[in-house]
Amino acid sequence: MKSKTNRLYFIDAMRAWAILMMLQGHFVDGLLDTAFRDGSNLVFSVWQYFRGITAPVFFTVSGFIFTYLLIKGPQQGLDNPRVKKGIKRGLQLIAIGYLLRMNLFGLLSGEIYDSFYLVDVLHCIGLSILAIIGIYLLTYNRRKLVFPMVLLGLTLTLFIFEPYYKQFAYHYLPQFLANYFTKVNGSVFTIVPWVGYASVGGFLSILFARFKDQKHIYPMAISIALIIGATLVFYSSDFFLATTRYTGIQLFADIYFNNYLFIRLGDVFVVFAIFMLLRQFMTNTIVLKIGQSTLSIYVMHFIILYGSFTGLGLYRFFHHALTPTVAIIGAIAFMFASTATALLYENNKAAIKLSIANRAKQIWSQIEPWQIFTLKLMKSTLFRLRVFLLKLIGTVKN
């Protein structure tokens, strides 16, 4: 039992579910003909609602896993190896996020398109990891409750004040920085409020880590998650409406009229409860491998669907052009292709990296003599130019 608790199979299964739902969601949303986007259609409405759950679950699980590993070891503060790994991982995700939006044809023509500066899932998750690390370093040597309470406080602050800061256009910031805070320029996600889901995931992981050895941890966790989830989904809007009537504060009314953050948080708790309830069935090797390979799957899906680097993706040729039947079949095939390609890469990652390193060495061995020759030629030319200028200056003085 302890081994299974430590492995947290249900978390990997949640990640697998979230990434697969993200794949089909991006495919259908990008390629389904607009004529079939009927909000009154029950099937489309259900699909749309569950698509809205995907990103909150993905962010929350990402924060949960990273924080769980961060606090798992005995080392504290900067001595914790997870701090260095986390910083490297966060920066890596941000870099990959930009690379996926790079267009090689644009670079060859000396142009960087505006889409390169847009912020997406990887940017936000990378910054979420860095934010959790920063909070951890500021609070690790204080009372044990400080770290989780700051994480929870960050979530509540971002969610409650969302009606205020979403109005800002951030014109005073350079556009590439403003894209982290506003969707005005086309960013899909922004660090506010989405960091809030990662931080609440971190909060939950700390609670889970502290009580994981309790005999009835799962029955208690499932019950609490269901109660909190149902309360947020069905009663949070009424709570904010009652609060604004009692206090007269407009902020709570604004939350009531667009209460997607707390409702989606409730959905996340319900999803946690379901996966914990079915945890004994979440040990399939392929499912766990998918859950552990989400970055590779995300990269592959971005290349195939959106045409990273070349612009030649499915999105370019079939944008809002498919019928529902073709979109469903295509989404299934797309999920399989992206996942299979990513898992094939993961299984051969070491060999691929070694091959790339060897090829890079071969290319460098061919370039190095020319580099040495070029440097010597430049050095000789600069020396002759210096001598010529000194003679010229002497002649002018004379």
mmCIF file of C-alpha atoms in Angstrom:
data_model
loop_
_atom_site.group_PDB
_atom_site.id
_atom_site.type_symbol
_atom_site.label_atom_id
_atom_site.label_comp_id
_atom_site.label_asym_id
_atom_site.label_seq_id
_atom_site.Cartn_x
_atom_site.Cartn_y
_atom_site.Cartn_z
ATOM 1 C CA MET A 1 0.000 0.000 0.000
ATOM 2 C CA LYS A 2 2.779 2.389 0.854
ATOM 3 C CA SER A 3 4.538 1.722 -2.406
ATOM 4 C CA LYS A 4 1.458 2.521 -4.379
ATOM 5 C CA THR A 5 0.900 5.669 -2.390
ATOM 6 C CA ASN A 6 4.445 6.809 -3.047
ATOM 7 C CA ARG A 7 4.135 6.102 -6.762
ATOM 8 C CA LEU A 8 0.869 8.034 -7.068
ATOM 9 C CA TYR A 9 -0.337 6.131 -10.123
ATOM 10 C CA PHE A 10 -3.586 8.085 -10.201
ATOM 11 C CA ILE A 11 -1.660 11.331 -10.786
ATOM 12 C CA ASP A 12 0.134 9.895 -13.829
ATOM 13 C CA ALA A 13 -3.224 8.615 -15.079
ATOM 14 C CA MET A 14 -4.702 12.095 -14.636
ATOM 15 C CA ARG A 15 -1.870 13.589 -16.641
ATOM 16 C CA ALA A 16 -2.414 11.000 -19.367
ATOM 17 C CA TRP A 17 -6.132 11.792 -19.479
ATOM 18 C CA ALA A 18 -5.491 15.542 -19.508
ATOM 19 C CA ILE A 19 -2.949 15.433 -22.351
ATOM 20 C CA LEU A 20 -5.183 13.196 -24.485
ATOM 21 C CA MET A 21 -8.150 15.490 -23.893
ATOM 22 C CA MET A 22 -5.947 18.434 -24.807
ATOM 23 C CA LEU A 23 -4.977 16.744 -28.091
ATOM 24 C CA GLN A 24 -8.524 16.020 -29.200
ATOM 25 C CA GLY A 25 -9.697 19.404 -27.929
ATOM 26 C CA HIS A 26 -7.115 21.303 -29.981
ATOM 27 C CA PHE A 27 -7.822 19.163 -33.039
ATOM 28 C CA VAL A 28 -11.605 19.511 -32.982
ATOM 29 C CA ASP A 29 -11.577 23.178 -31.974
ATOM 30 C CA GLY A 30 -9.125 24.068 -34.719
ATOM 31 C CA LEU A 31 -10.511 21.983 -37.576
ATOM 32 C CA LEU A 32 -14.268 21.537 -36.999
ATOM 33 C CA ASP A 33 -16.359 23.635 -39.385
ATOM 34 C CA THR A 34 -17.955 26.620 -37.631
ATOM 35 C CA ALA A 35 -21.340 25.609 -39.050
ATOM 36 C CA PHE A 36 -21.403 22.672 -36.614
ATOM 37 C CA ARG A 37 -20.542 24.681 -33.486
ATOM 38 C CA ASP A 38 -24.040 24.735 -32.059
ATOM 39 C CA GLY A 39 -24.263 25.529 -28.358
ATOM 40 C CA SER A 40 -27.799 24.143 -28.244
ATOM 41 C CA ASN A 41 -26.562 20.729 -29.375
ATOM 42 C CA LEU A 42 -26.215 18.477 -26.328
ATOM 43 C CA VAL A 43 -23.199 16.546 -27.661
ATOM 44 C CA PHE A 44 -21.306 19.704 -28.590
ATOM 45 C CA SER A 45 -22.182 21.369 -25.256
ATOM 46 C CA VAL A 46 -20.919 18.367 -23.261
ATOM 47 C CA TRP A 47 -17.731 18.232 -25.337
ATOM 48 C CA GLN A 48 -17.198 21.960 -24.875
ATOM 49 C CA TYR A 49 -17.674 21.746 -21.108
ATOM 50 C CA PHE A 50 -15.237 18.878 -20.694
ATOM 51 C CA ARG A 51 -12.738 20.618 -22.951
ATOM 52 C CA GLY A 52 -12.824 23.516 -20.501
ATOM 53 C CA ILE A 53 -11.812 21.167 -17.687
ATOM 54 C CA THR A 54 -8.635 19.979 -19.429
ATOM 55 C CA ALA A 55 -6.344 22.971 -18.874
ATOM 56 C CA PRO A 56 -7.217 23.491 -15.173
ATOM 57 C CA VAL A 57 -6.573 19.785 -14.516
ATOM 58 C CA PHE A 58 -3.281 19.891 -16.424
ATOM 59 C CA PHE A 59 -2.019 22.961 -14.556
ATOM 60 C CA THR A 60 -3.132 21.626 -11.172
ATOM 61 C CA VAL A 61 -1.541 18.223 -11.716
ATOM 62 C CA SER A 62 1.702 19.871 -12.909
ATOM 63 C CA GLY A 63 1.887 21.927 -9.721
ATOM 64 C CA PHE A 64 0.968 18.865 -7.629
ATOM 65 C CA ILE A 65 3.700 16.635 -9.079
ATOM 66 C CA PHE A 66 6.481 19.209 -8.954
ATOM 67 C CA THR A 67 5.731 20.315 -5.381
ATOM 68 C CA TYR A 68 5.356 16.713 -4.206
ATOM 69 C CA LEU A 69 8.842 15.907 -5.523
ATOM 70 C CA LEU A 70 10.219 19.206 -4.196
ATOM 71 C CA ILE A 71 9.286 18.463 -0.580
ATOM 72 C CA LYS A 72 9.833 14.711 -0.739
ATOM 73 C CA GLY A 73 13.555 14.617 0.042
ATOM 74 C CA PRO A 74 15.298 15.462 3.325
ATOM 75 C CA GLN A 75 17.341 18.351 1.886
ATOM 76 C CA GLN A 76 16.036 21.859 2.414
ATOM 77 C CA GLY A 77 16.446 25.200 0.668
ATOM 78 C CA LEU A 78 19.182 25.545 -1.913
ATOM 79 C CA ASP A 79 20.599 22.180 -0.830
ATOM 80 C CA ASN A 80 17.476 20.535 -2.221
ATOM 81 C CA PRO A 81 18.473 19.090 -5.640
ATOM 82 C CA ARG A 82 14.900 19.594 -6.849
ATOM 83 C CA VAL A 83 15.409 23.363 -6.702
ATOM 84 C CA LYS A 84 18.147 23.307 -9.315
ATOM 85 C CA LYS A 85 16.282 20.725 -11.412
ATOM 86 C CA GLY A 86 13.098 22.756 -11.145
ATOM 87 C CA ILE A 87 14.759 25.992 -12.266
ATOM 88 C CA LYS A 88 16.289 24.152 -15.208
ATOM 89 C CA ARG A 89 12.934 22.554 -16.038
ATOM 90 C CA GLY A 90 11.025 25.817 -15.794
ATOM 91 C CA LEU A 91 13.436 27.639 -18.096
ATOM 92 C CA GLN A 92 13.439 24.663 -20.457
ATOM 93 C CA LEU A 93 9.641 24.734 -20.768
ATOM 94 C CA ILE A 94 9.683 28.466 -21.522
ATOM 95 C CA ALA A 95 12.401 27.972 -24.156
ATOM 96 C CA ILE A 96 10.522 25.079 -25.787
ATOM 97 C CA GLY A 97 7.355 27.189 -25.762
ATOM 98 C CA TYR A 98 9.124 29.833 -27.843
ATOM 99 C CA LEU A 99 10.834 27.299 -30.112
ATOM 100 C CA LEU A 100 7.506 25.695 -31.020
ATOM 101 C CA ARG A 101 6.272 29.078 -32.244
ATOM 102 C CA MET A 102 9.356 29.723 -34.345
ATOM 103 C CA ASN A 103 9.024 29.768 -38.134
ATOM 104 C CA LEU A 104 12.201 28.845 -40.014
ATOM 105 C CA PHE A 105 10.997 30.403 -43.276
ATOM 106 C CA GLY A 106 10.481 33.671 -41.467
ATOM 107 C CA LEU A 107 13.958 33.490 -39.942
ATOM 108 C CA LEU A 108 15.516 32.831 -43.357
ATOM 109 C CA SER A 109 13.833 35.972 -44.654
ATOM 110 C CA GLY A 110 15.069 37.912 -41.615
ATOM 111 C CA GLU A 111 11.664 38.229 -39.941
ATOM 112 C CA ILE A 112 10.282 37.038 -36.599
ATOM 113 C CA TYR A 113 6.481 36.814 -36.694
ATOM 114 C CA ASP A 114 4.371 38.242 -33.872
ATOM 115 C CA SER A 115 3.054 34.735 -33.091
ATOM 116 C CA PHE A 116 6.535 33.860 -31.797
ATOM 117 C CA TYR A 117 5.967 36.130 -28.783
ATOM 118 C CA LEU A 118 2.580 34.685 -27.805
ATOM 119 C CA VAL A 119 2.312 32.843 -24.495
ATOM 120 C CA ASP A 120 0.951 29.313 -24.266
ATOM 121 C CA VAL A 121 0.713 26.365 -21.858
ATOM 122 C CA LEU A 122 4.444 25.635 -21.643
ATOM 123 C CA HIS A 123 5.363 29.238 -20.833
ATOM 124 C CA CYS A 124 2.820 29.362 -18.011
ATOM 125 C CA ILE A 125 3.739 25.974 -16.533
ATOM 126 C CA GLY A 126 7.428 26.898 -16.678
ATOM 127 C CA LEU A 127 6.782 30.148 -14.815
ATOM 128 C CA SER A 128 4.488 28.333 -12.394
ATOM 129 C CA ILE A 129 7.341 25.996 -11.469
ATOM 130 C CA LEU A 130 9.677 28.959 -10.973
ATOM 131 C CA ALA A 131 7.033 30.697 -8.829
ATOM 132 C CA ILE A 132 6.595 27.623 -6.617
ATOM 133 C CA ILE A 133 10.370 27.391 -6.205
ATOM 134 C CA GLY A 134 10.540 31.066 -5.240
ATOM 135 C CA ILE A 135 7.808 30.667 -2.617
ATOM 136 C CA TYR A 136 9.492 27.517 -1.314
ATOM 137 C CA LEU A 137 12.863 29.260 -0.887
ATOM 138 C CA LEU A 138 11.217 32.140 0.956
ATOM 139 C CA THR A 139 9.242 29.920 3.344
ATOM 140 C CA TYR A 140 11.085 26.581 3.798
ATOM 141 C CA ASN A 141 12.756 27.673 7.059
ATOM 142 C CA ARG A 142 9.514 28.937 8.599
ATOM 143 C CA ARG A 143 6.641 27.015 10.144
ATOM 144 C CA LYS A 144 5.372 24.089 8.098
ATOM 145 C CA LEU A 145 2.025 25.753 7.439
ATOM 146 C CA VAL A 146 3.540 28.841 5.826
ATOM 147 C CA PHE A 147 4.496 27.268 2.482
ATOM 148 C CA PRO A 148 1.096 25.648 1.759
ATOM 149 C CA MET A 149 -0.857 28.659 3.041
ATOM 150 C CA VAL A 150 1.088 31.037 0.786
ATOM 151 C CA LEU A 151 0.367 28.738 -2.184
ATOM 152 C CA LEU A 152 -3.342 28.667 -1.325
ATOM 153 C CA GLY A 153 -3.342 32.417 -0.727
ATOM 154 C CA LEU A 154 -1.808 32.994 -4.159
ATOM 155 C CA THR A 155 -4.580 30.962 -5.784
ATOM 156 C CA LEU A 156 -7.360 32.780 -3.950
ATOM 157 C CA THR A 157 -5.820 36.191 -4.674
ATOM 158 C CA LEU A 158 -5.463 35.501 -8.395
ATOM 159 C CA PHE A 159 -8.966 34.050 -8.672
ATOM 160 C CA ILE A 160 -10.799 36.670 -6.603
ATOM 161 C CA PHE A 161 -9.163 39.726 -8.181
ATOM 162 C CA GLU A 162 -9.351 38.395 -11.751
ATOM 163 C CA PRO A 163 -12.162 40.850 -12.701
ATOM 164 C CA TYR A 164 -9.790 43.734 -11.858
ATOM 165 C CA TYR A 165 -6.546 42.792 -13.529
ATOM 166 C CA LYS A 166 -8.088 41.234 -16.659
ATOM 167 C CA GLN A 167 -9.133 44.757 -17.724
ATOM 168 C CA PHE A 168 -5.544 45.984 -17.919
ATOM 169 C CA ALA A 169 -3.931 46.109 -21.370
ATOM 170 C CA TYR A 170 -0.360 46.519 -20.014
ATOM 171 C CA HIS A 171 0.577 49.005 -22.749
ATOM 172 C CA TYR A 172 3.486 50.214 -20.629
ATOM 173 C CA LEU A 173 5.223 46.834 -21.029
ATOM 174 C CA PRO A 174 7.024 45.557 -24.134
ATOM 175 C CA GLN A 175 4.616 43.361 -26.075
ATOM 176 C CA PHE A 176 6.480 40.107 -25.408
ATOM 177 C CA LEU A 177 6.178 40.774 -21.650
ATOM 178 C CA ALA A 178 2.600 42.035 -21.841
ATOM 179 C CA ASN A 179 1.636 38.754 -23.515
ATOM 180 C CA TYR A 180 2.242 36.998 -20.184
ATOM 181 C CA PHE A 181 -0.525 39.074 -18.570
ATOM 182 C CA THR A 182 -3.114 39.794 -21.278
ATOM 183 C CA LYS A 183 -4.765 37.948 -24.168
ATOM 184 C CA VAL A 184 -5.268 41.164 -26.150
ATOM 185 C CA ASN A 185 -2.414 40.319 -28.519
ATOM 186 C CA GLY A 186 -3.443 36.689 -28.999
ATOM 187 C CA SER A 187 -1.892 34.761 -26.106
ATOM 188 C CA VAL A 188 -3.776 31.533 -25.385
ATOM 189 C CA PHE A 189 -2.911 31.463 -21.671
ATOM 190 C CA THR A 190 -1.549 34.057 -19.254
ATOM 191 C CA ILE A 191 0.310 33.583 -15.981
ATOM 192 C CA VAL A 192 -2.561 35.346 -14.204
ATOM 193 C CA PRO A 193 -4.763 33.581 -13.284
ATOM 194 C CA TRP A 194 -3.374 30.237 -14.536
ATOM 195 C CA VAL A 195 -0.487 30.116 -12.068
ATOM 196 C CA GLY A 196 -3.271 29.851 -9.486
ATOM 197 C CA TYR A 197 -4.171 26.337 -10.597
ATOM 198 C CA ALA A 198 -0.528 25.209 -10.329
ATOM 199 C CA SER A 199 -0.193 26.757 -6.861
ATOM 200 C CA VAL A 200 -3.363 25.072 -5.571
ATOM 201 C CA GLY A 201 -1.937 21.836 -6.981
ATOM 202 C CA GLY A 202 1.162 22.463 -4.901
ATOM 203 C CA PHE A 203 -1.009 23.102 -1.843
ATOM 204 C CA LEU A 204 -2.847 19.792 -2.348
ATOM 205 C CA SER A 205 0.406 17.873 -2.793
ATOM 206 C CA ILE A 206 1.713 19.147 0.552
ATOM 207 C CA LEU A 207 -1.456 18.015 2.293
ATOM 208 C CA PHE A 208 -1.262 14.647 0.571
ATOM 209 C CA ALA A 209 2.418 14.204 1.446
ATOM 210 C CA ARG A 210 1.800 14.955 5.128
ATOM 211 C CA PHE A 211 -1.099 12.537 5.492
ATOM 212 C CA LYS A 212 -0.092 9.861 2.981
ATOM 213 C CA ASP A 213 0.732 7.322 5.691
ATOM 214 C CA GLN A 214 -2.701 7.613 7.297
ATOM 215 C CA LYS A 215 -4.669 4.383 7.104
ATOM 216 C CA HIS A 216 -7.761 5.904 5.534
ATOM 217 C CA ILE A 217 -6.072 8.593 3.442
ATOM 218 C CA TYR A 218 -7.887 7.759 0.203
ATOM 219 C CA PRO A 219 -11.450 7.477 1.559
ATOM 220 C CA MET A 220 -10.960 10.781 3.387
ATOM 221 C CA ALA A 221 -9.340 12.488 0.384
ATOM 222 C CA ILE A 222 -12.045 11.272 -2.005
ATOM 223 C CA SER A 223 -14.868 12.432 0.287
ATOM 224 C CA ILE A 224 -13.306 15.850 0.909
ATOM 225 C CA ALA A 225 -12.525 16.358 -2.805
ATOM 226 C CA LEU A 226 -16.099 15.498 -3.806
ATOM 227 C CA ILE A 227 -17.606 17.817 -1.187
ATOM 228 C CA ILE A 228 -15.334 20.748 -2.082
ATOM 229 C CA GLY A 229 -15.722 20.100 -5.799
ATOM 230 C CA ALA A 230 -19.531 19.921 -5.718
ATOM 231 C CA THR A 231 -19.706 23.005 -3.491
ATOM 232 C CA LEU A 232 -17.552 25.066 -5.854
ATOM 233 C CA VAL A 233 -19.394 23.894 -8.966
ATOM 234 C CA PHE A 234 -22.973 24.307 -7.715
ATOM 235 C CA TYR A 235 -22.817 26.903 -4.930
ATOM 236 C CA SER A 236 -19.798 29.200 -5.424
ATOM 237 C CA SER A 237 -21.724 31.548 -7.736
ATOM 238 C CA ASP A 238 -24.572 31.847 -5.234
ATOM 239 C CA PHE A 239 -22.032 32.526 -2.505
ATOM 240 C CA PHE A 240 -20.504 35.457 -4.408
ATOM 241 C CA LEU A 241 -23.948 36.829 -5.247
ATOM 242 C CA ALA A 242 -24.984 36.678 -1.582
ATOM 243 C CA THR A 243 -21.683 38.263 -0.560
ATOM 244 C CA THR A 244 -22.108 41.211 -2.907
ATOM 245 C CA ARG A 245 -25.661 41.756 -1.637
ATOM 246 C CA TYR A 246 -24.442 41.701 1.969
ATOM 247 C CA THR A 247 -21.309 43.824 1.501
ATOM 248 C CA GLY A 248 -22.192 45.909 -1.539
ATOM 249 C CA ILE A 249 -18.740 45.201 -3.007
ATOM 250 C CA GLN A 250 -18.923 45.156 -6.802
ATOM 251 C CA LEU A 251 -15.971 42.783 -7.095
ATOM 252 C CA PHE A 252 -18.026 39.830 -5.875
ATOM 253 C CA ALA A 253 -20.789 40.649 -8.361
ATOM 254 C CA ASP A 254 -18.211 40.664 -11.159
ATOM 255 C CA ILE A 255 -17.041 37.219 -10.053
ATOM 256 C CA TYR A 256 -20.655 35.995 -9.987
ATOM 257 C CA PHE A 257 -21.269 37.038 -13.603
ATOM 258 C CA ASN A 258 -18.138 35.236 -14.851
ATOM 259 C CA ASN A 259 -17.373 32.598 -12.240
ATOM 260 C CA TYR A 260 -15.379 30.231 -14.416
ATOM 261 C CA LEU A 261 -12.275 30.028 -12.224
ATOM 262 C CA PHE A 262 -13.913 28.655 -9.076
ATOM 263 C CA ILE A 263 -16.293 26.397 -11.021
ATOM 264 C CA ARG A 264 -13.378 24.918 -12.959
ATOM 265 C CA LEU A 265 -11.506 24.480 -9.685
ATOM 266 C CA GLY A 266 -14.494 22.502 -8.453
ATOM 267 C CA ASP A 267 -14.287 20.372 -11.594
ATOM 268 C CA VAL A 268 -10.624 19.711 -10.808
ATOM 269 C CA PHE A 269 -11.496 18.453 -7.321
ATOM 270 C CA VAL A 270 -14.147 16.141 -8.784
ATOM 271 C CA VAL A 271 -11.650 14.768 -11.323
ATOM 272 C CA PHE A 272 -9.150 14.178 -8.502
ATOM 273 C CA ALA A 273 -11.824 12.276 -6.574
ATOM 274 C CA ILE A 274 -12.730 10.105 -9.561
ATOM 275 C CA PHE A 275 -9.137 9.155 -10.324
ATOM 276 C CA MET A 276 -8.388 8.433 -6.673
ATOM 277 C CA LEU A 277 -11.518 6.279 -6.510
ATOM 278 C CA LEU A 278 -10.384 4.302 -9.572
ATOM 279 C CA ARG A 279 -6.691 4.286 -8.629
ATOM 280 C CA GLN A 280 -6.494 0.465 -8.550
ATOM 281 C CA PHE A 281 -7.270 0.434 -12.280
ATOM 282 C CA MET A 282 -4.695 3.129 -13.098
ATOM 283 C CA THR A 283 -1.601 0.916 -13.270
ATOM 284 C CA ASN A 284 -1.641 0.161 -16.993
ATOM 285 C CA THR A 285 1.902 0.514 -18.319
ATOM 286 C CA ILE A 286 0.943 2.429 -21.449
ATOM 287 C CA VAL A 287 -1.275 4.860 -19.530
ATOM 288 C CA LEU A 288 1.488 5.556 -17.011
ATOM 289 C CA LYS A 289 4.019 6.007 -19.809
ATOM 290 C CA ILE A 290 1.736 8.526 -21.505
ATOM 291 C CA GLY A 291 1.366 10.384 -18.211
ATOM 292 C CA GLN A 292 5.146 10.524 -17.839
ATOM 293 C CA SER A 293 5.700 11.700 -21.444
ATOM 294 C CA THR A 294 3.347 14.667 -21.614
ATOM 295 C CA LEU A 295 6.029 17.148 -22.736
ATOM 296 C CA SER A 296 7.077 15.007 -25.714
ATOM 297 C CA ILE A 297 3.430 14.412 -26.644
ATOM 298 C CA TYR A 298 2.678 18.131 -26.423
ATOM 299 C CA VAL A 299 5.651 18.968 -28.656
ATOM 300 C CA MET A 300 4.674 16.335 -31.245
ATOM 301 C CA HIS A 301 1.049 17.489 -31.329
ATOM 302 C CA PHE A 302 2.124 21.104 -31.786
ATOM 303 C CA ILE A 303 4.346 20.190 -34.737
ATOM 304 C CA ILE A 304 1.714 18.017 -36.443
ATOM 305 C CA LEU A 305 -1.298 20.263 -35.823
ATOM 306 C CA TYR A 306 0.120 23.783 -35.947
ATOM 307 C CA GLY A 307 3.202 23.184 -38.099
ATOM 308 C CA SER A 308 5.932 24.388 -35.769
ATOM 309 C CA PHE A 309 9.117 25.539 -37.557
ATOM 310 C CA THR A 310 7.581 25.238 -41.055
ATOM 311 C CA GLY A 311 3.990 26.411 -40.702
ATOM 312 C CA LEU A 312 2.897 23.313 -42.629
ATOM 313 C CA GLY A 313 0.546 21.727 -40.126
ATOM 314 C CA LEU A 314 -2.983 20.358 -40.306
ATOM 315 C CA TYR A 315 -4.280 23.680 -39.028
ATOM 316 C CA ARG A 316 -3.103 25.429 -42.183
ATOM 317 C CA PHE A 317 -4.826 23.053 -44.607
ATOM 318 C CA PHE A 318 -8.015 22.091 -42.713
ATOM 319 C CA HIS A 319 -8.738 25.098 -40.501
ATOM 320 C CA HIS A 320 -12.483 25.007 -39.651
ATOM 321 C CA ALA A 321 -13.139 22.733 -42.634
ATOM 322 C CA LEU A 322 -14.105 19.302 -41.246
ATOM 323 C CA THR A 323 -17.497 17.746 -40.631
ATOM 324 C CA PRO A 324 -18.187 16.253 -37.177
ATOM 325 C CA THR A 325 -17.694 12.658 -38.383
ATOM 326 C CA VAL A 326 -14.363 13.423 -40.025
ATOM 327 C CA ALA A 327 -13.307 15.541 -37.032
ATOM 328 C CA ILE A 328 -14.025 12.706 -34.565
ATOM 329 C CA ILE A 329 -12.187 10.100 -36.648
ATOM 330 C CA GLY A 330 -9.367 12.551 -37.274
ATOM 331 C CA ALA A 331 -9.077 13.427 -33.589
ATOM 332 C CA ILE A 332 -8.709 9.761 -32.650
ATOM 333 C CA ALA A 333 -6.064 9.244 -35.354
ATOM 334 C CA PHE A 334 -4.330 12.461 -34.294
ATOM 335 C CA MET A 335 -4.182 11.379 -30.648
ATOM 336 C CA PHE A 336 -2.762 8.019 -31.656
ATOM 337 C CA ALA A 337 -0.174 9.513 -34.042
ATOM 338 C CA SER A 338 1.028 12.188 -31.603
ATOM 339 C CA THR A 339 1.210 9.753 -28.682
ATOM 340 C CA ALA A 340 2.848 6.920 -30.633
ATOM 341 C CA THR A 341 5.469 9.270 -32.097
ATOM 342 C CA ALA A 342 6.235 10.756 -28.691
ATOM 343 C CA LEU A 343 6.497 7.355 -26.985
ATOM 344 C CA LEU A 344 8.757 6.120 -29.788
ATOM 345 C CA TYR A 345 10.979 9.124 -29.139
ATOM 346 C CA GLU A 346 10.953 8.495 -25.381
ATOM 347 C CA ASN A 347 11.927 4.844 -25.865
ATOM 348 C CA ASN A 348 14.866 5.866 -28.059
ATOM 349 C CA LYS A 349 15.706 9.201 -26.433
ATOM 350 C CA ALA A 350 19.226 8.214 -25.350
ATOM 351 C CA ALA A 351 20.144 6.853 -28.781
ATOM 352 C CA ILE A 352 18.657 9.897 -30.544
ATOM 353 C CA LYS A 353 20.535 12.339 -28.317
ATOM 354 C CA LEU A 354 23.771 10.397 -28.822
ATOM 355 C CA SER A 355 23.249 10.393 -32.582
ATOM 356 C CA ILE A 356 22.606 14.146 -32.595
ATOM 357 C CA ALA A 357 25.705 14.752 -30.450
ATOM 358 C CA ASN A 358 27.864 12.628 -32.756
ATOM 359 C CA ARG A 359 26.511 14.370 -35.821
ATOM 360 C CA ALA A 360 27.164 17.752 -34.241
ATOM 361 C CA LYS A 361 30.755 16.701 -33.539
ATOM 362 C CA GLN A 362 31.195 15.603 -37.151
ATOM 363 C CA ILE A 363 29.858 18.913 -38.427
ATOM 364 C CA TRP A 364 32.072 20.810 -35.997
ATOM 365 C CA SER A 365 35.138 18.801 -37.060
ATOM 366 C CA GLN A 366 34.460 19.899 -40.642
ATOM 367 C CA ILE A 367 33.820 23.519 -39.702
ATOM 368 C CA GLU A 368 36.660 23.945 -37.197
ATOM 369 C CA PRO A 369 39.560 24.084 -39.753
ATOM 370 C CA TRP A 370 37.722 26.766 -41.702
ATOM 371 C CA GLN A 371 37.058 28.678 -38.496
ATOM 372 C CA ILE A 372 40.753 28.556 -37.571
ATOM 373 C CA PHE A 373 41.716 29.649 -41.094
ATOM 374 C CA THR A 374 39.178 32.509 -40.998
ATOM 375 C CA LEU A 375 40.433 33.716 -37.609
ATOM 376 C CA LYS A 376 44.045 33.662 -38.788
ATOM 377 C CA LEU A 377 43.104 35.535 -41.949
ATOM 378 C CA MET A 378 41.180 38.158 -39.974
ATOM 379 C CA LYS A 379 44.061 38.520 -37.518
ATOM 380 C CA SER A 380 46.557 38.979 -40.342
ATOM 381 C CA THR A 381 44.311 41.442 -42.141
ATOM 382 C CA LEU A 382 43.732 43.494 -38.997
ATOM 383 C CA PHE A 383 47.475 43.558 -38.296
ATOM 384 C CA ARG A 384 48.237 44.818 -41.818
ATOM 385 C CA LEU A 385 45.455 47.379 -41.556
ATOM 386 C CA ARG A 386 46.892 48.597 -38.248
ATOM 387 C CA VAL A 387 50.366 48.947 -39.754
ATOM 388 C CA PHE A 388 48.946 50.812 -42.748
ATOM 389 C CA LEU A 389 46.989 53.208 -40.532
ATOM 390 C CA LEU A 390 50.050 53.894 -38.366
ATOM 391 C CA LYS A 391 52.111 54.697 -41.459
ATOM 392 C CA LEU A 392 49.332 56.879 -42.805
ATOM 393 C CA ILE A 393 49.061 58.789 -39.512
ATOM 394 C CA GLY A 394 52.853 59.243 -39.496
ATOM 395 C CA THR A 395 52.809 60.558 -43.034
ATOM 396 C CA VAL A 396 50.037 63.033 -42.216
ATOM 397 C CA LYS A 397 51.934 64.302 -39.169
ATOM 398 C CA ASN A 398 55.111 64.787 -41.209
#
